[in-house]
């Protein structure tokens, strides 16, 4: 087994684990399972404390960096950068994972599950609650940026640092949604698991098929600058 296939296999295993976790949360929410209620109550009691107007205003500002409009806008900017640099293979990979796995898929699931939002929101927020679009979108977007940087780095400590920073950003976004009362903890946890599934599976497919995509583009006179290590 080549190193590329080995890494892809590991990523597929990770995506399967996070997908199973998401399915468990999904079943728990749709059946109103007691473990979901206990999970939500436990984390709400920890997160929703010391609520003040100034703290709420600051957190309301921070949470915007994980919203679907912000994620889509930043993704489009990065897409334009990739196109300008003629990194077409990477552009296809990044945009597909973020916009499909991070924006479209959670929106579809929201409509199907139709879970009402909590009743004690600190800011106005429409739509349904499960899964959190902010958590899914930020996990897909910042996770994919981390994946790109990790591929570019050769030292393990650099890769670990990048992964930890991305995780911290995602967890911060998740925290803001629960603090503001616009999501239950199970919503943001499910969003994280769904976004992680998109990143892991998308990265595995990239490892396996990016070279074929590059070769196809070259054969059709697209000057794709991508090179697989």
mmCIF file of N, CA, C and O in Angstrom, residues 38-83:
data_model
loop_
_atom_site.group_PDB
_atom_site.id
_atom_site.type_symbol
_atom_site.label_atom_id
_atom_site.label_comp_id
_atom_site.label_asym_id
_atom_site.label_seq_id
_atom_site.Cartn_x
_atom_site.Cartn_y
_atom_site.Cartn_z
ATOM 1 N N UNK A 38 -29.947 15.512 28.491
ATOM 2 C CA UNK A 38 -28.929 15.592 29.539
ATOM 3 C C UNK A 38 -27.677 16.293 29.030
ATOM 4 O O UNK A 38 -27.066 17.105 29.735
ATOM 5 N N UNK A 39 -27.289 15.978 27.803
ATOM 6 C CA UNK A 39 -26.112 16.598 27.191
ATOM 7 C C UNK A 39 -26.307 18.105 27.065
ATOM 8 O O UNK A 39 -25.422 18.895 27.428
ATOM 9 N N UNK A 40 -27.459 18.502 26.563
ATOM 10 C CA UNK A 40 -27.741 19.932 26.381
ATOM 11 C C UNK A 40 -27.776 20.667 27.714
ATOM 12 O O UNK A 40 -27.183 21.746 27.862
ATOM 13 N N UNK A 41 -28.469 20.094 28.684
ATOM 14 C CA UNK A 41 -28.582 20.740 29.990
ATOM 15 C C UNK A 41 -27.215 20.911 30.650
ATOM 16 O O UNK A 41 -26.914 21.976 31.215
ATOM 17 N N UNK A 42 -26.386 19.884 30.559
ATOM 18 C CA UNK A 42 -25.060 19.924 31.188
ATOM 19 C C UNK A 42 -24.221 21.065 30.628
ATOM 20 O O UNK A 42 -23.650 21.869 31.387
ATOM 21 N N UNK A 43 -24.158 21.173 29.303
ATOM 22 C CA UNK A 43 -23.294 22.183 28.693
ATOM 23 C C UNK A 43 -23.889 23.586 28.747
ATOM 24 O O UNK A 43 -23.153 24.578 28.845
ATOM 25 N N UNK A 44 -25.194 23.685 28.693
ATOM 26 C CA UNK A 44 -25.825 25.004 28.833
ATOM 27 C C UNK A 44 -25.517 25.592 30.205
ATOM 28 O O UNK A 44 -25.215 26.793 30.334
ATOM 29 N N UNK A 45 -25.565 24.775 31.230
ATOM 30 C CA UNK A 45 -25.272 25.239 32.594
ATOM 31 C C UNK A 45 -23.823 25.707 32.722
ATOM 32 O O UNK A 45 -23.514 26.569 33.564
ATOM 33 N N UNK A 46 -22.928 25.152 31.917
ATOM 34 C CA UNK A 46 -21.518 25.544 31.961
ATOM 35 C C UNK A 46 -21.260 26.796 31.126
ATOM 36 O O UNK A 46 -20.532 27.709 31.544
ATOM 37 N N UNK A 47 -21.882 26.866 29.953
ATOM 38 C CA UNK A 47 -21.571 27.936 28.999
ATOM 39 C C UNK A 47 -22.366 29.211 29.250
ATOM 40 O O UNK A 47 -21.818 30.318 29.205
ATOM 41 N N UNK A 48 -23.641 29.089 29.548
ATOM 42 C CA UNK A 48 -24.489 30.273 29.658
ATOM 43 C C UNK A 48 -24.469 30.836 31.076
ATOM 44 O O UNK A 48 -25.468 30.821 31.815
ATOM 45 N N UNK A 49 -23.311 31.377 31.447
ATOM 46 C CA UNK A 49 -23.134 31.991 32.761
ATOM 47 C C UNK A 49 -22.514 33.382 32.576
ATOM 48 O O UNK A 49 -21.919 33.667 31.542
ATOM 49 N N UNK A 50 -22.678 34.220 33.591
ATOM 50 C CA UNK A 50 -22.101 35.577 33.583
ATOM 51 C C UNK A 50 -22.486 36.333 32.307
ATOM 52 O O UNK A 50 -21.641 36.918 31.626
ATOM 53 N N UNK A 51 -23.754 36.312 31.977
ATOM 54 C CA UNK A 51 -24.245 36.989 30.782
ATOM 55 C C UNK A 51 -24.365 38.485 31.047
ATOM 56 O O UNK A 51 -25.051 38.910 31.980
ATOM 57 N N UNK A 52 -23.675 39.286 30.264
ATOM 58 C CA UNK A 52 -23.739 40.743 30.361
ATOM 59 C C UNK A 52 -23.928 41.311 28.958
ATOM 60 O O UNK A 52 -23.664 40.637 27.960
ATOM 61 N N UNK A 53 -24.350 42.563 28.880
ATOM 62 C CA UNK A 53 -24.603 43.200 27.584
ATOM 63 C C UNK A 53 -23.313 43.339 26.771
ATOM 64 O O UNK A 53 -23.293 43.077 25.567
ATOM 65 N N UNK A 54 -22.236 43.760 27.442
ATOM 66 C CA UNK A 54 -20.974 43.957 26.722
ATOM 67 C C UNK A 54 -20.401 42.623 26.230
ATOM 68 O O UNK A 54 -19.892 42.519 25.117
ATOM 69 N N UNK A 55 -20.502 41.607 27.070
ATOM 70 C CA UNK A 55 -20.021 40.278 26.681
ATOM 71 C C UNK A 55 -20.847 39.737 25.523
ATOM 72 O O UNK A 55 -20.295 39.167 24.565
ATOM 73 N N UNK A 56 -22.134 39.948 25.580
ATOM 74 C CA UNK A 56 -23.023 39.480 24.510
ATOM 75 C C UNK A 56 -22.710 40.179 23.196
ATOM 76 O O UNK A 56 -22.677 39.547 22.131
ATOM 77 N N UNK A 57 -22.464 41.495 23.237
ATOM 78 C CA UNK A 57 -22.129 42.244 22.017
ATOM 79 C C UNK A 57 -20.833 41.723 21.397
ATOM 80 O O UNK A 57 -20.736 41.571 20.171
ATOM 81 N N UNK A 58 -19.850 41.447 22.243
ATOM 82 C CA UNK A 58 -18.567 40.946 21.739
ATOM 83 C C UNK A 58 -18.729 39.562 21.118
ATOM 84 O O UNK A 58 -18.217 39.289 20.020
ATOM 85 N N UNK A 59 -19.450 38.686 21.786
ATOM 86 C CA UNK A 59 -19.649 37.328 21.283
ATOM 87 C C UNK A 59 -20.505 37.340 20.019
ATOM 88 O O UNK A 59 -20.278 36.542 19.093
ATOM 89 N N UNK A 60 -21.462 38.248 19.947
ATOM 90 C CA UNK A 60 -22.292 38.370 18.752
ATOM 91 C C UNK A 60 -21.450 38.788 17.547
ATOM 92 O O UNK A 60 -21.748 38.413 16.402
ATOM 93 N N UNK A 61 -20.398 39.574 17.806
ATOM 94 C CA UNK A 61 -19.476 39.967 16.725
ATOM 95 C C UNK A 61 -18.610 38.784 16.302
ATOM 96 O O UNK A 61 -18.448 38.513 15.107
ATOM 97 N N UNK A 62 -18.081 38.054 17.269
ATOM 98 C CA UNK A 62 -17.213 36.912 16.979
ATOM 99 C C UNK A 62 -17.948 35.830 16.192
ATOM 100 O O UNK A 62 -17.403 35.224 15.267
ATOM 101 N N UNK A 63 -19.206 35.609 16.539
ATOM 102 C CA UNK A 63 -19.953 34.504 15.925
ATOM 103 C C UNK A 63 -20.158 34.701 14.430
ATOM 104 O O UNK A 63 -20.383 33.726 13.692
ATOM 105 N N UNK A 64 -20.082 35.950 13.966
ATOM 106 C CA UNK A 64 -20.287 36.222 12.540
ATOM 107 C C UNK A 64 -19.228 35.565 11.665
ATOM 108 O O UNK A 64 -19.477 35.276 10.490
ATOM 109 N N UNK A 65 -18.038 35.302 12.220
ATOM 110 C CA UNK A 65 -16.963 34.704 11.432
ATOM 111 C C UNK A 65 -17.211 33.221 11.137
ATOM 112 O O UNK A 65 -16.464 32.612 10.383
ATOM 113 N N UNK A 66 -18.263 32.664 11.741
ATOM 114 C CA UNK A 66 -18.613 31.283 11.447
ATOM 115 C C UNK A 66 -19.917 31.157 10.705
ATOM 116 O O UNK A 66 -20.358 30.042 10.411
ATOM 117 N N UNK A 67 -20.559 32.287 10.397
ATOM 118 C CA UNK A 67 -21.845 32.255 9.713
ATOM 119 C C UNK A 67 -21.721 31.849 8.254
ATOM 120 O O UNK A 67 -20.667 32.038 7.631
ATOM 121 N N UNK A 68 -22.798 31.321 7.704
ATOM 122 C CA UNK A 68 -22.788 30.891 6.304
ATOM 123 C C UNK A 68 -22.441 32.041 5.359
ATOM 124 O O UNK A 68 -21.634 31.857 4.439
ATOM 125 N N UNK A 69 -22.999 33.261 5.534
ATOM 126 C CA UNK A 69 -22.619 34.352 4.632
ATOM 127 C C UNK A 69 -21.117 34.637 4.659
ATOM 128 O O UNK A 69 -20.495 34.831 3.612
ATOM 129 N N UNK A 70 -20.530 34.657 5.862
ATOM 130 C CA UNK A 70 -19.095 34.927 5.979
ATOM 131 C C UNK A 70 -18.267 33.802 5.376
ATOM 132 O O UNK A 70 -17.290 34.042 4.670
ATOM 133 N N UNK A 71 -18.677 32.556 5.651
ATOM 134 C CA UNK A 71 -17.949 31.401 5.124
ATOM 135 C C UNK A 71 -18.013 31.373 3.601
ATOM 136 O O UNK A 71 -17.007 31.132 2.926
ATOM 137 N N UNK A 72 -19.190 31.643 3.049
ATOM 138 C CA UNK A 72 -19.342 31.658 1.591
ATOM 139 C C UNK A 72 -18.507 32.777 0.984
ATOM 140 O O UNK A 72 -17.805 32.577 -0.030
ATOM 141 N N UNK A 73 -18.541 33.969 1.595
ATOM 142 C CA UNK A 73 -17.793 35.104 1.073
ATOM 143 C C UNK A 73 -16.287 34.834 1.108
ATOM 144 O O UNK A 73 -15.578 35.060 0.123
ATOM 145 N N UNK A 74 -15.787 34.321 2.247
ATOM 146 C CA UNK A 74 -14.359 34.021 2.357
ATOM 147 C C UNK A 74 -13.953 32.894 1.411
ATOM 148 O O UNK A 74 -12.848 32.901 0.854
ATOM 149 N N UNK A 75 -14.854 31.952 1.200
ATOM 150 C CA UNK A 75 -14.571 30.851 0.279
ATOM 151 C C UNK A 75 -14.462 31.356 -1.150
ATOM 152 O O UNK A 75 -13.600 30.910 -1.912
ATOM 153 N N UNK A 76 -15.342 32.284 -1.513
ATOM 154 C CA UNK A 76 -15.298 32.863 -2.861
ATOM 155 C C UNK A 76 -14.005 33.637 -3.066
ATOM 156 O O UNK A 76 -13.376 33.558 -4.137
ATOM 157 N N UNK A 77 -13.581 34.375 -2.042
ATOM 158 C CA UNK A 77 -12.317 35.119 -2.135
ATOM 159 C C UNK A 77 -11.145 34.163 -2.356
ATOM 160 O O UNK A 77 -10.291 34.381 -3.226
ATOM 161 N N UNK A 78 -11.107 33.090 -1.568
ATOM 162 C CA UNK A 78 -10.035 32.105 -1.731
ATOM 163 C C UNK A 78 -10.120 31.416 -3.081
ATOM 164 O O UNK A 78 -9.096 31.125 -3.710
ATOM 165 N N UNK A 79 -11.332 31.160 -3.546
ATOM 166 C CA UNK A 79 -11.505 30.553 -4.868
ATOM 167 C C UNK A 79 -10.904 31.445 -5.945
ATOM 168 O O UNK A 79 -10.192 30.961 -6.843
ATOM 169 N N UNK A 80 -11.162 32.736 -5.853
ATOM 170 C CA UNK A 80 -10.608 33.673 -6.836
ATOM 171 C C UNK A 80 -9.077 33.701 -6.773
ATOM 172 O O UNK A 80 -8.405 33.799 -7.809
ATOM 173 N N UNK A 81 -8.537 33.595 -5.554
ATOM 174 C CA UNK A 81 -7.083 33.550 -5.403
ATOM 175 C C UNK A 81 -6.514 32.301 -6.074
ATOM 176 O O UNK A 81 -5.525 32.357 -6.810
ATOM 177 N N UNK A 82 -7.150 31.156 -5.823
ATOM 178 C CA UNK A 82 -6.694 29.899 -6.424
ATOM 179 C C UNK A 82 -6.773 29.966 -7.948
ATOM 180 O O UNK A 82 -5.873 29.485 -8.652
ATOM 181 N N UNK A 83 -7.844 30.560 -8.468
ATOM 182 C CA UNK A 83 -7.996 30.676 -9.918
ATOM 183 C C UNK A 83 -6.940 31.606 -10.502
ATOM 184 O O UNK A 83 -6.394 31.340 -11.573
#
